[in-house]
mmCIF file of C-alpha atoms in Angstrom:
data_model
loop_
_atom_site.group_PDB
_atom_site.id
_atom_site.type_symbol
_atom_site.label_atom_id
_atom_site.label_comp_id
_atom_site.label_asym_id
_atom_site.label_seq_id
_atom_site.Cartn_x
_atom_site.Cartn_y
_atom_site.Cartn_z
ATOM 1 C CA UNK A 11 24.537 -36.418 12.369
ATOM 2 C CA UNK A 12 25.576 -32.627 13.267
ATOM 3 C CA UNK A 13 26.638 -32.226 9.450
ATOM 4 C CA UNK A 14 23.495 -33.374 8.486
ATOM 5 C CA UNK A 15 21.358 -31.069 10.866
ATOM 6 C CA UNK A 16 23.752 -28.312 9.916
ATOM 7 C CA UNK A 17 22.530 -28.555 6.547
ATOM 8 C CA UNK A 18 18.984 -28.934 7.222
ATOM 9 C CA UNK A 19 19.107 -25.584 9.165
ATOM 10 C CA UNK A 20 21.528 -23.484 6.987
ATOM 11 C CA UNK A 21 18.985 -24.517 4.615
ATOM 12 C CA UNK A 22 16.286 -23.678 5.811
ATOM 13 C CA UNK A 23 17.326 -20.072 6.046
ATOM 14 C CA UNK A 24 18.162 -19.554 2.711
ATOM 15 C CA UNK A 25 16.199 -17.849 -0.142
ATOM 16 C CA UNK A 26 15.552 -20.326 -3.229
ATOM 17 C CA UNK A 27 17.605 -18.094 -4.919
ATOM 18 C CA UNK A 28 20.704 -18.503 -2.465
ATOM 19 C CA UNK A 29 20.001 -22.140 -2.855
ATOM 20 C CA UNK A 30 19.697 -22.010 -6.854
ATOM 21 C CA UNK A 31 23.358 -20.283 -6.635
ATOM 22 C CA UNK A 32 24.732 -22.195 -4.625
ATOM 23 C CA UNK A 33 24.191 -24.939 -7.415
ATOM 24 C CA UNK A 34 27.144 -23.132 -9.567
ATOM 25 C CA UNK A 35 30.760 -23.771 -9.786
ATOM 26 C CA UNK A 36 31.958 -20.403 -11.655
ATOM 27 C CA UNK A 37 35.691 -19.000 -12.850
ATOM 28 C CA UNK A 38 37.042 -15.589 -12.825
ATOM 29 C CA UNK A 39 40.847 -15.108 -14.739
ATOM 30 C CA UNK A 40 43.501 -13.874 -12.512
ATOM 31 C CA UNK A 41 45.703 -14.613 -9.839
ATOM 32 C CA UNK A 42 44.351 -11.183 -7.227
ATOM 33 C CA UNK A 43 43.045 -12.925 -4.392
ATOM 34 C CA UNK A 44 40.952 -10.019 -3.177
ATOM 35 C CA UNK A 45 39.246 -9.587 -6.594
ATOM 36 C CA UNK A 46 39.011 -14.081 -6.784
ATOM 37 C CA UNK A 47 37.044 -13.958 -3.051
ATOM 38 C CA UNK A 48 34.863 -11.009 -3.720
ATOM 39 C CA UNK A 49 33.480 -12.854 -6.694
ATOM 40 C CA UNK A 50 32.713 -15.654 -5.621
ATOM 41 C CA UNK A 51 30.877 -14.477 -2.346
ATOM 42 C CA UNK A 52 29.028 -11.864 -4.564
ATOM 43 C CA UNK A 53 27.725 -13.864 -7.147
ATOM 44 C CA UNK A 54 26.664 -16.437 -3.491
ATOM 45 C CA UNK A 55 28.158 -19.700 -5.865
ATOM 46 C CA UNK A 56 28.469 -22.885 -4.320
ATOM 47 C CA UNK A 57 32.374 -23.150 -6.024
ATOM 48 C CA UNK A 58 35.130 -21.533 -8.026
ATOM 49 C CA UNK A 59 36.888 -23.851 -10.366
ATOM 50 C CA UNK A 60 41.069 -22.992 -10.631
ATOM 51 C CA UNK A 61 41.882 -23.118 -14.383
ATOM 52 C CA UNK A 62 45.583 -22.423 -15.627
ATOM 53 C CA UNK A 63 45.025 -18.430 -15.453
ATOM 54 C CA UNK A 64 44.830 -18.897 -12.158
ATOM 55 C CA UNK A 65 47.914 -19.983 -11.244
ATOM 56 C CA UNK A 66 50.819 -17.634 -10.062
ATOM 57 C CA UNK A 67 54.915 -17.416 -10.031
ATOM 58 C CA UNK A 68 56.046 -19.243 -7.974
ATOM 59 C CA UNK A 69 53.381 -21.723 -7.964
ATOM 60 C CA UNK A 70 53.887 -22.317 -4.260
ATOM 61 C CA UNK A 71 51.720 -18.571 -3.309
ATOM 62 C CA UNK A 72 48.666 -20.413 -4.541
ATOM 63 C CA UNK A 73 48.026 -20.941 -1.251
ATOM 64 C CA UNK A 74 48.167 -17.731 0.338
ATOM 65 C CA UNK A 75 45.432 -16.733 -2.965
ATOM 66 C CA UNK A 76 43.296 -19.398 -2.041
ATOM 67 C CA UNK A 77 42.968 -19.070 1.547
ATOM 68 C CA UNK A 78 41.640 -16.010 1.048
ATOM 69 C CA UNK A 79 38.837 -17.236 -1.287
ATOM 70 C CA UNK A 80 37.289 -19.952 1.033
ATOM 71 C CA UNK A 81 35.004 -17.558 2.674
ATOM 72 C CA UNK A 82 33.095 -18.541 5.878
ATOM 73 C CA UNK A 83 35.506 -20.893 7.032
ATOM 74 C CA UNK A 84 32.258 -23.176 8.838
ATOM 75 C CA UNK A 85 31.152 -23.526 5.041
ATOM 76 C CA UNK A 86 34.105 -23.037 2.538
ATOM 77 C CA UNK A 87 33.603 -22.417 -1.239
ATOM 78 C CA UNK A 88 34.290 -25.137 -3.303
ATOM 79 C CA UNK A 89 37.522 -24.853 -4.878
ATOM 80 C CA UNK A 90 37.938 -27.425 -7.979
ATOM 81 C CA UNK A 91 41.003 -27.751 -10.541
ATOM 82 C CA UNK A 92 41.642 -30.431 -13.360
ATOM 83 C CA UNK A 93 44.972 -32.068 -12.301
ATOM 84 C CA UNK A 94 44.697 -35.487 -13.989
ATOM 85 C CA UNK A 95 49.062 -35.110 -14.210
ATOM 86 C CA UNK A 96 50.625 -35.590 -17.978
ATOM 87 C CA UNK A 97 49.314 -33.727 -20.671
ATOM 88 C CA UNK A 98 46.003 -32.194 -18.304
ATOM 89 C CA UNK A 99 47.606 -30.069 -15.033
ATOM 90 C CA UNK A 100 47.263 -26.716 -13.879
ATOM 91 C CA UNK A 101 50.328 -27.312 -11.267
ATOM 92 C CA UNK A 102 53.381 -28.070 -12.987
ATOM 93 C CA UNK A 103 55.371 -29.286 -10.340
ATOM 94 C CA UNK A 104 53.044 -32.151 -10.084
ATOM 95 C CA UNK A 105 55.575 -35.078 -11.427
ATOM 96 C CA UNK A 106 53.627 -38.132 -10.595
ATOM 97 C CA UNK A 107 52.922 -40.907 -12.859
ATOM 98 C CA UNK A 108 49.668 -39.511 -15.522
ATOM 99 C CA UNK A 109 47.403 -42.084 -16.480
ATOM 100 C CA UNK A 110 49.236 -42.542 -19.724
ATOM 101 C CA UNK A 111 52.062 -44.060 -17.533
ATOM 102 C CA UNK A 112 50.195 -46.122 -14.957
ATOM 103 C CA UNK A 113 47.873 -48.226 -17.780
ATOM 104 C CA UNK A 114 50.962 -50.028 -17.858
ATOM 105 C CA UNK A 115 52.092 -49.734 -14.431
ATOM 106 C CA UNK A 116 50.525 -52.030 -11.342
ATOM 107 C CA UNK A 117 47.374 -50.600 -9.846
ATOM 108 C CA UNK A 118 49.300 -49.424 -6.484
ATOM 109 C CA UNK A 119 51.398 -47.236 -8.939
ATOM 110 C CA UNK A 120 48.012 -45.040 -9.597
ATOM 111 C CA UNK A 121 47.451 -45.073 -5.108
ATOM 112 C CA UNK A 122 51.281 -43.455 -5.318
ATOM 113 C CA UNK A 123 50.715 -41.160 -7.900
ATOM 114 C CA UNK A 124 47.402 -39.639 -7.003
ATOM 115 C CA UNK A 125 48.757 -39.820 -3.308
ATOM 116 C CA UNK A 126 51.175 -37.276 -4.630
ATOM 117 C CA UNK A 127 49.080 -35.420 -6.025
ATOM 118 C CA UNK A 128 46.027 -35.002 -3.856
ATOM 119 C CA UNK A 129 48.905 -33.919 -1.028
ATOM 120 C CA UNK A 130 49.989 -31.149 -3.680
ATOM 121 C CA UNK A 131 46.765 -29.556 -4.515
ATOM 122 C CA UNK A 132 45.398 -29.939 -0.620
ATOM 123 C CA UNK A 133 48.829 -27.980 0.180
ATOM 124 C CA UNK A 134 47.479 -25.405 -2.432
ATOM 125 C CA UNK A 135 43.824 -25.081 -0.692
ATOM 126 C CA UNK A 136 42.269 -27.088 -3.134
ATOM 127 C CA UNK A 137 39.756 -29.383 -2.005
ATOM 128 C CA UNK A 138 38.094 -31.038 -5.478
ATOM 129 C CA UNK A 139 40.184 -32.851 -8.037
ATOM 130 C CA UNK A 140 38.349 -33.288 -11.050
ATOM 131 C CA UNK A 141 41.344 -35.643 -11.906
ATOM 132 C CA UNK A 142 40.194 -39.306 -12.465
ATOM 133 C CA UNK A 143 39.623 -40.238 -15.943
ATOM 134 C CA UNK A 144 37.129 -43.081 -15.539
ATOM 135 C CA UNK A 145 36.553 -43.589 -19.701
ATOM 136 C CA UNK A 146 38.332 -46.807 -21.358
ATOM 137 C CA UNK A 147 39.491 -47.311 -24.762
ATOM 138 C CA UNK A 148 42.226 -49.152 -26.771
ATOM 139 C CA UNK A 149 42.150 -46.635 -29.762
ATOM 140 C CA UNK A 150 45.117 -44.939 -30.007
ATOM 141 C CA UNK A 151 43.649 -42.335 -32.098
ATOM 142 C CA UNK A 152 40.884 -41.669 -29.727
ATOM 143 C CA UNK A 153 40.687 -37.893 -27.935
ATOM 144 C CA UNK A 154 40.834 -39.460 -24.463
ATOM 145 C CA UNK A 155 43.375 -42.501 -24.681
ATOM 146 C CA UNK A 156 46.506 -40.830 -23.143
ATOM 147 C CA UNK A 157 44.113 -39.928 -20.145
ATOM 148 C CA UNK A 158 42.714 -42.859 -19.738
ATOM 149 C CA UNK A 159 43.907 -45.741 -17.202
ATOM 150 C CA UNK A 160 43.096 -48.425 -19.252
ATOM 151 C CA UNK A 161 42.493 -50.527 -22.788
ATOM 152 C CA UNK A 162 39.869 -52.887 -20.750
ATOM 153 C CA UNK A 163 37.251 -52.242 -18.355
ATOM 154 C CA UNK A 164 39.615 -54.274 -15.153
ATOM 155 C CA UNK A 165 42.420 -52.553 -15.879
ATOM 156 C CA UNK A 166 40.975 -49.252 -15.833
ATOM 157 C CA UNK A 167 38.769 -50.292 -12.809
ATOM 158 C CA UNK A 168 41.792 -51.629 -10.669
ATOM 159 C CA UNK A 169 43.609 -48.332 -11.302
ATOM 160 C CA UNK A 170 40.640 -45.808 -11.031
ATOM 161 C CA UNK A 171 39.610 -47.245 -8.259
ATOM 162 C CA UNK A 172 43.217 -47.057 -6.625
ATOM 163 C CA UNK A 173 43.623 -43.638 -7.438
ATOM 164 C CA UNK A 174 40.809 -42.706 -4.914
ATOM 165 C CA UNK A 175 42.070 -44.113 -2.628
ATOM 166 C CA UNK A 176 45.311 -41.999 -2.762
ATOM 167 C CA UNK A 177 42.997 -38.988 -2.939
ATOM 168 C CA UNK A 178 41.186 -40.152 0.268
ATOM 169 C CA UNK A 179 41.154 -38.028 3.038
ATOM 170 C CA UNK A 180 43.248 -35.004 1.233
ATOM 171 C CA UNK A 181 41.092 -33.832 -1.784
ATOM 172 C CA UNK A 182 37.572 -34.598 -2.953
ATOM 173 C CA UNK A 183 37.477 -37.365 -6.133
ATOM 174 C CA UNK A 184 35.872 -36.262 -9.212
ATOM 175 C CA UNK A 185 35.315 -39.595 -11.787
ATOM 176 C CA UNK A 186 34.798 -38.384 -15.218
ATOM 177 C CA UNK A 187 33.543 -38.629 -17.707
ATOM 178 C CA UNK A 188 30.630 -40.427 -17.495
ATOM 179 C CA UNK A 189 29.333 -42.402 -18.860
ATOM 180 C CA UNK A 190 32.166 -42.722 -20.889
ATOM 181 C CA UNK A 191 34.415 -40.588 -23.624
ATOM 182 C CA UNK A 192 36.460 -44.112 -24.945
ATOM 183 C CA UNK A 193 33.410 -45.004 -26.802
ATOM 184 C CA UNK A 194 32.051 -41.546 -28.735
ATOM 185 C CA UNK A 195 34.872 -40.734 -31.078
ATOM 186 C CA UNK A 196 35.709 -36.676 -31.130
ATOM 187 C CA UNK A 197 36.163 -34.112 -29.057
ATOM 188 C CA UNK A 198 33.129 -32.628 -26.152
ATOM 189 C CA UNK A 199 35.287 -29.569 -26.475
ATOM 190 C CA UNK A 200 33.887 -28.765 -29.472
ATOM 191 C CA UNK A 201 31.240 -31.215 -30.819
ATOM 192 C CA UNK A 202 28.994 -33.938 -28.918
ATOM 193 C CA UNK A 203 30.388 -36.779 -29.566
ATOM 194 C CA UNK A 204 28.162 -39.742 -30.002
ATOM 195 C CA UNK A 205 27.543 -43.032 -30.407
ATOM 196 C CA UNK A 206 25.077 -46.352 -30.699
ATOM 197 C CA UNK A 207 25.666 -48.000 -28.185
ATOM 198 C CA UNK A 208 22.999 -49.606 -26.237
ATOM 199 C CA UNK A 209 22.886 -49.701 -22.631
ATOM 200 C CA UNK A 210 24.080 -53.457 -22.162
ATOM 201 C CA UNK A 211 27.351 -53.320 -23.717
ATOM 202 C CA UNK A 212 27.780 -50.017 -22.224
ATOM 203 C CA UNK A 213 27.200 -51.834 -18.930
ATOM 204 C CA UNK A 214 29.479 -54.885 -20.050
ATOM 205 C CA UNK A 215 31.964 -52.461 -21.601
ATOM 206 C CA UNK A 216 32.049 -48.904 -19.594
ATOM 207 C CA UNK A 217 30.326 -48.902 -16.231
ATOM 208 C CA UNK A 218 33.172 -51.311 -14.411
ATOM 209 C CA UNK A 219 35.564 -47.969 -13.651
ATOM 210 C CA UNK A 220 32.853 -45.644 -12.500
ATOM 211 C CA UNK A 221 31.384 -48.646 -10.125
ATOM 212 C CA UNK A 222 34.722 -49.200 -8.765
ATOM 213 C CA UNK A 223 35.870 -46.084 -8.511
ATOM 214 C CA UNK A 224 32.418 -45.580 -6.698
ATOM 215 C CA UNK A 225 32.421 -48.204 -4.487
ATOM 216 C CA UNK A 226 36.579 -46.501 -3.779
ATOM 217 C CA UNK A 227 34.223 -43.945 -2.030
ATOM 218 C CA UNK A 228 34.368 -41.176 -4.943
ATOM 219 C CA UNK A 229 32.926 -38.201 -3.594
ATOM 220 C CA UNK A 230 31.820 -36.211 -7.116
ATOM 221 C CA UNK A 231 30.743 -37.946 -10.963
ATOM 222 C CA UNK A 232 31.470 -35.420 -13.635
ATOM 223 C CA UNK A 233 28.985 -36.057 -16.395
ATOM 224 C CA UNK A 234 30.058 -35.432 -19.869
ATOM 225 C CA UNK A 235 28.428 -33.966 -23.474
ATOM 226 C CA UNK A 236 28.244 -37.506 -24.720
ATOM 227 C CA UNK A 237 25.364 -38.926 -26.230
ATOM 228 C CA UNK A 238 24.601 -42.501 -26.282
ATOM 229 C CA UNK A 239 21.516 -42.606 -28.635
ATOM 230 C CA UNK A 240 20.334 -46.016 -28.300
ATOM 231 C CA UNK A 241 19.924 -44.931 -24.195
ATOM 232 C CA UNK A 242 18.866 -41.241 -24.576
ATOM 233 C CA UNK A 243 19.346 -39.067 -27.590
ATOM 234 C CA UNK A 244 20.597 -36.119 -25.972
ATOM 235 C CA UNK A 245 23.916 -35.666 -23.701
ATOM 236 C CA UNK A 246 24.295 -37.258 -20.913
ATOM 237 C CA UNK A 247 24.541 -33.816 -19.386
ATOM 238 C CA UNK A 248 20.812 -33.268 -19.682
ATOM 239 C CA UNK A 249 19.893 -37.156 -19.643
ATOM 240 C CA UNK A 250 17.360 -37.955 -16.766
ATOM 241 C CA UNK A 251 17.949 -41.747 -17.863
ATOM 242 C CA UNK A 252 21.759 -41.234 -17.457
ATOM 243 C CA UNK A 253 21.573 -39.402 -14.325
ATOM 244 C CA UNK A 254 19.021 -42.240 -13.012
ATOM 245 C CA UNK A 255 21.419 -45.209 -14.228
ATOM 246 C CA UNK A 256 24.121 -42.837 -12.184
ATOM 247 C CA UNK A 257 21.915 -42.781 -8.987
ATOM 248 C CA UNK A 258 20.014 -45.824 -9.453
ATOM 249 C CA UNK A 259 22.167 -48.595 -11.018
ATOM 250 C CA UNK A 260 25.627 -47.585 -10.085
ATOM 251 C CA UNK A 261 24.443 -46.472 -6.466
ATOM 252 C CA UNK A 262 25.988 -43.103 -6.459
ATOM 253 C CA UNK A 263 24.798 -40.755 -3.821
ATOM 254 C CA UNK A 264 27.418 -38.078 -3.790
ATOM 255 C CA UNK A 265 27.842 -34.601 -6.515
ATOM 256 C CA UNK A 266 26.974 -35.165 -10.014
ATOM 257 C CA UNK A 267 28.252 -32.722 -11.306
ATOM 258 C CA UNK A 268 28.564 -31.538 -15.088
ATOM 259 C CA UNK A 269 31.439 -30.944 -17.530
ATOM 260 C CA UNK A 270 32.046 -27.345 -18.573
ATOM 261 C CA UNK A 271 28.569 -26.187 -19.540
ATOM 262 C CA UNK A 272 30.217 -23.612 -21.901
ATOM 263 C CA UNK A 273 31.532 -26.390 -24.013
ATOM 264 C CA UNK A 274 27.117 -27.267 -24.883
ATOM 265 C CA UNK A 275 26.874 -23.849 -26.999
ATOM 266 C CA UNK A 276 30.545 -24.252 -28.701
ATOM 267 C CA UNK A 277 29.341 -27.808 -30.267
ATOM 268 C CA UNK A 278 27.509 -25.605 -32.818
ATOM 269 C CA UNK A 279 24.216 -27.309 -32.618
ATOM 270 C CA UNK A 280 21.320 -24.927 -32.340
ATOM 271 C CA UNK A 281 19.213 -26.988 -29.924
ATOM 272 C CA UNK A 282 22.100 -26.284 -27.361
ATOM 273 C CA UNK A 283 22.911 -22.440 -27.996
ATOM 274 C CA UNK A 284 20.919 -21.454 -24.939
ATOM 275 C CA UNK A 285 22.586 -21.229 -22.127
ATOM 276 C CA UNK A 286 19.586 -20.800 -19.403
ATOM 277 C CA UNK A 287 18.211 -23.560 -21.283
ATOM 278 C CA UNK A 288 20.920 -25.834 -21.170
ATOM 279 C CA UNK A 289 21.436 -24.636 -16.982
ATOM 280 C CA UNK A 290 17.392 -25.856 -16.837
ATOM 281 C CA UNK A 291 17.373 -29.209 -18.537
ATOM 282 C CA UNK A 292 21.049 -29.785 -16.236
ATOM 283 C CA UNK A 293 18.965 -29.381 -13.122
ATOM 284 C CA UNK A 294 16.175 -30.713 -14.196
ATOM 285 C CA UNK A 295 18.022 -34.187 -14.925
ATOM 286 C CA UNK A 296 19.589 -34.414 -11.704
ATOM 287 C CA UNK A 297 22.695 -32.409 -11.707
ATOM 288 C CA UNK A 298 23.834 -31.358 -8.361
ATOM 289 C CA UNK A 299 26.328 -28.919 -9.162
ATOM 290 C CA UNK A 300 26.698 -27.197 -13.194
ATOM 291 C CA UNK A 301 30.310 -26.227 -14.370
ATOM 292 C CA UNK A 302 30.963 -22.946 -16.058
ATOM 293 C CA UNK A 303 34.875 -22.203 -17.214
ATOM 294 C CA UNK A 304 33.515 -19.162 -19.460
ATOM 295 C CA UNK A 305 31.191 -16.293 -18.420
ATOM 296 C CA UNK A 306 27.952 -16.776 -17.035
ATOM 297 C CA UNK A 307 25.590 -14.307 -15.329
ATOM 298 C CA UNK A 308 24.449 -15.580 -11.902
ATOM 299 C CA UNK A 309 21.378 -13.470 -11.601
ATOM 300 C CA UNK A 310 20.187 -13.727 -14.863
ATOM 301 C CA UNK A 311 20.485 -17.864 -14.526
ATOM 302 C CA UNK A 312 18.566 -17.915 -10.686
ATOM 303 C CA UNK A 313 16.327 -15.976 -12.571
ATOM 304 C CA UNK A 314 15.189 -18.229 -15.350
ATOM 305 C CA UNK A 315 15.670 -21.638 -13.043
ATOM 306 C CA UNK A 316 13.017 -20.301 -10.871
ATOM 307 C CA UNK A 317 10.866 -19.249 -13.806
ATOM 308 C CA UNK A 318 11.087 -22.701 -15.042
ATOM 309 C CA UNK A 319 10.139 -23.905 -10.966
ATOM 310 C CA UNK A 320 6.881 -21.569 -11.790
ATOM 311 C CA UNK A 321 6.370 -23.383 -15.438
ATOM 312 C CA UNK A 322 7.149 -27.016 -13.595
ATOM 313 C CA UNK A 323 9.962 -27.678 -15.294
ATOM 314 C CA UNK A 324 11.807 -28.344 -12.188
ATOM 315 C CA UNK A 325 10.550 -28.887 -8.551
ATOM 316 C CA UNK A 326 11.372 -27.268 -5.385
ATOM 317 C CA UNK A 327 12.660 -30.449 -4.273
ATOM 318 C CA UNK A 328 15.279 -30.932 -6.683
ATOM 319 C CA UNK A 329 16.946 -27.622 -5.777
ATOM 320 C CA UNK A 330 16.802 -28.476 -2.535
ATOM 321 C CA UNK A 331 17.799 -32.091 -2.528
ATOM 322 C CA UNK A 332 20.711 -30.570 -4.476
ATOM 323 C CA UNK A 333 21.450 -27.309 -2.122
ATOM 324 C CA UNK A 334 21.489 -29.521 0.807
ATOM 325 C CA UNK A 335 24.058 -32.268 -0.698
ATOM 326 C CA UNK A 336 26.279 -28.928 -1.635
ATOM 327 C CA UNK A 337 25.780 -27.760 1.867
ATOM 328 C CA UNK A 338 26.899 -31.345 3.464
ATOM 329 C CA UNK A 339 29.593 -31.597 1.598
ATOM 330 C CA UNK A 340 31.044 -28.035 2.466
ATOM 331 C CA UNK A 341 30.316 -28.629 6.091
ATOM 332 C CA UNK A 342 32.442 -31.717 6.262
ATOM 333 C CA UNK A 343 35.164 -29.426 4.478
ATOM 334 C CA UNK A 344 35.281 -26.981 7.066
ATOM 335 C CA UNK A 345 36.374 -29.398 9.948
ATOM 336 C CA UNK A 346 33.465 -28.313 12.219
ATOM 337 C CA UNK A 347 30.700 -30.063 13.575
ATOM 338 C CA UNK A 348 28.759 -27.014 16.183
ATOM 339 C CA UNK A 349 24.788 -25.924 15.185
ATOM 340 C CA UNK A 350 23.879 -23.712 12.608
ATOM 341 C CA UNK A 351 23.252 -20.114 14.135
ATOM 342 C CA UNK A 352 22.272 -16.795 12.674
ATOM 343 C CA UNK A 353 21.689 -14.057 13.642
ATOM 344 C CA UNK A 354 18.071 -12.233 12.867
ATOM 345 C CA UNK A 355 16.664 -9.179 12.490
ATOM 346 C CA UNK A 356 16.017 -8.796 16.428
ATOM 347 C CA UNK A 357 19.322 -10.913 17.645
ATOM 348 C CA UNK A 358 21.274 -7.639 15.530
ATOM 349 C CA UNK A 359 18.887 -5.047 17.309
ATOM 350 C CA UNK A 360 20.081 -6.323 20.658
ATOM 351 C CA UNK A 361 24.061 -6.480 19.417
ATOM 352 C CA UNK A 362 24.195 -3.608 17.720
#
């Protein structure tokens, strides 16, 4: 697979803290497309999540901005925006059905929709839609209901799993939140929401969306700040059992990847108010690729993920395991399929 050996060679070039980076999807406010791409090829992150300050007027030059931010085009930047339609969209022109319309609509309804617009955002440059609300729940009063697809666990399934496959082949699908919002009343945002559930009714009850929408071909699982504490008592976020029910039970091999990190250290709780920590115990779980919406200081963050390599917190393997699923992933983005070749120390002697 030339993707695959690609990978394995880029790899094998790269620093550990190059690889650590690359691990990080960061933001930076404003719509200056020089100022956006010298960013994120400074700080060396593997993506640059789009929020609503990044938008301009007309919406339509948001492709001009981000064409300008992909970088080396044989191994783009990730560039990721929530556009779930309805009440959570960063493009307003987006008019297809939101999930709050297609719970009662027929599954094909959510292929249309999401169709629409995965066509939109790959118009825009995007490439990863963190835009499939995967959680179920009935309660009206619940923080997630008018994003979610569905009261039951088959009707959310049929229609998560049909809106990857409108996504298919013109954005990247991002299931979230697993392993599940509808059943830990409040807001992540803000708290970390939580629940007793044990692990069988959460299989009975919750797992059927994310193993459809899996089995759709869902390229990314977004992990959320929930905590289940009959399963792990700690979020999901930094839950090795989650992340190995994920992998192991569920059969996901793509990007897990975590909810806005920044959102650990605003539930208040003092176990969570470090960020390097919280970065450490992500990786350490399993996470393939960590979230930040708010400020976060690259260096400073390579810096104490390798100390915690040296303390064996975390192995070598991990980071690479995760580096190289980053680096696959970006390759298939970029359309090309030739070696990996760089030039040396002596190969820039003899050229320059």
């Amino acid at each position: 697979d030339p993707i695959v050996d690609y990978a394995d060679d880029r790899l094998s070039t790269m620093t550990l803290d190059e690889r650590i980076r690359s691990m990080f999807m960061i933001h930076l406010a404003g719509t200056n497309a020089g100022a956006l791409s010298s960013y994120a090829a400074g700080t060396g992150a593997g993506g640059l999540i789009l929020m609503g300050d990044n938008i301009p007027e007309p919406e339509g030059a948001l492709g001009a901005i981000t064409a300008q931010i992909t970088g080396d085009p044989g191994l783009p930047i990730l560039l990721g925006i929530d556009q779930e339609g309805g009440v959570v969209r960063r493009l307003f022109s987006d008019e297809a059905a939101s999930a709050e319309q297609l719970r009662a609509l027929p599954p094909a309804a959510a292929t249309e929709a999401f169709a629409a617009r995965a066509a939109l955002l790959a118009s825009a440059g995007v490439t990863v839609n963190f835009g499939i609300v995967a959680d179920v729940t009935g309660d009206t009063t619940s923080f997630i209901y008018d994003r979610s697809m569905g009261s039951s666990p088959a009707t959310a399934a049929e229609r998560v799993a049909a809106a990857v496959a409108g996504e298919q082949g013109a954005v990247l699908s991002t299931l979230k939140h697993f392993p599940g919002h509808g059943v830990a009343p409040g807001d992540s945002h803000s708290s970390i929401p939580a629940t007793g559930m044990g692990l069988e009714q959460w299989s009975a009850e919750h797992a059927e969306p994310f193993r459809a929408g899996i089995a759709a071909g869902a390229e990314l699982v977004m992990v959320g700040h929930l905590q289940f504490d009959a399963v792990d008592p700690q979020p999901a976020t930094l839950s090795p059992v989650w992340n190995g029910i994920l992998r192991d039970d569920l059969g996901f091999d793509g990007i897990i990847v975590t909810d806005d990190m920044g959102m650990l250290q605003n539930s208040g709780r003092a176990d969570l108010s470090d960020p390097a920590s919280n970065a450490i115990r992500a990786i350490a779980a399993g996470s393939t690729l960590l979230l930040y919406v708010g400020p976060v200081d690259l260096t400073a963050m390579s810096a104490a993920v390798q100390s915690a390599i040296d303390a064996g917190a975390i192995s070598v393997e991990q980071i690479d395991d995760a580096a190289r699923r980053l680096l696959e992933l970006r390759r298939m983005l970029s359309g090309e399929t030739g070696p990996f070749v760089r030039c040396f120390a002596e190969c820039q002697a003899i050229i320059r």
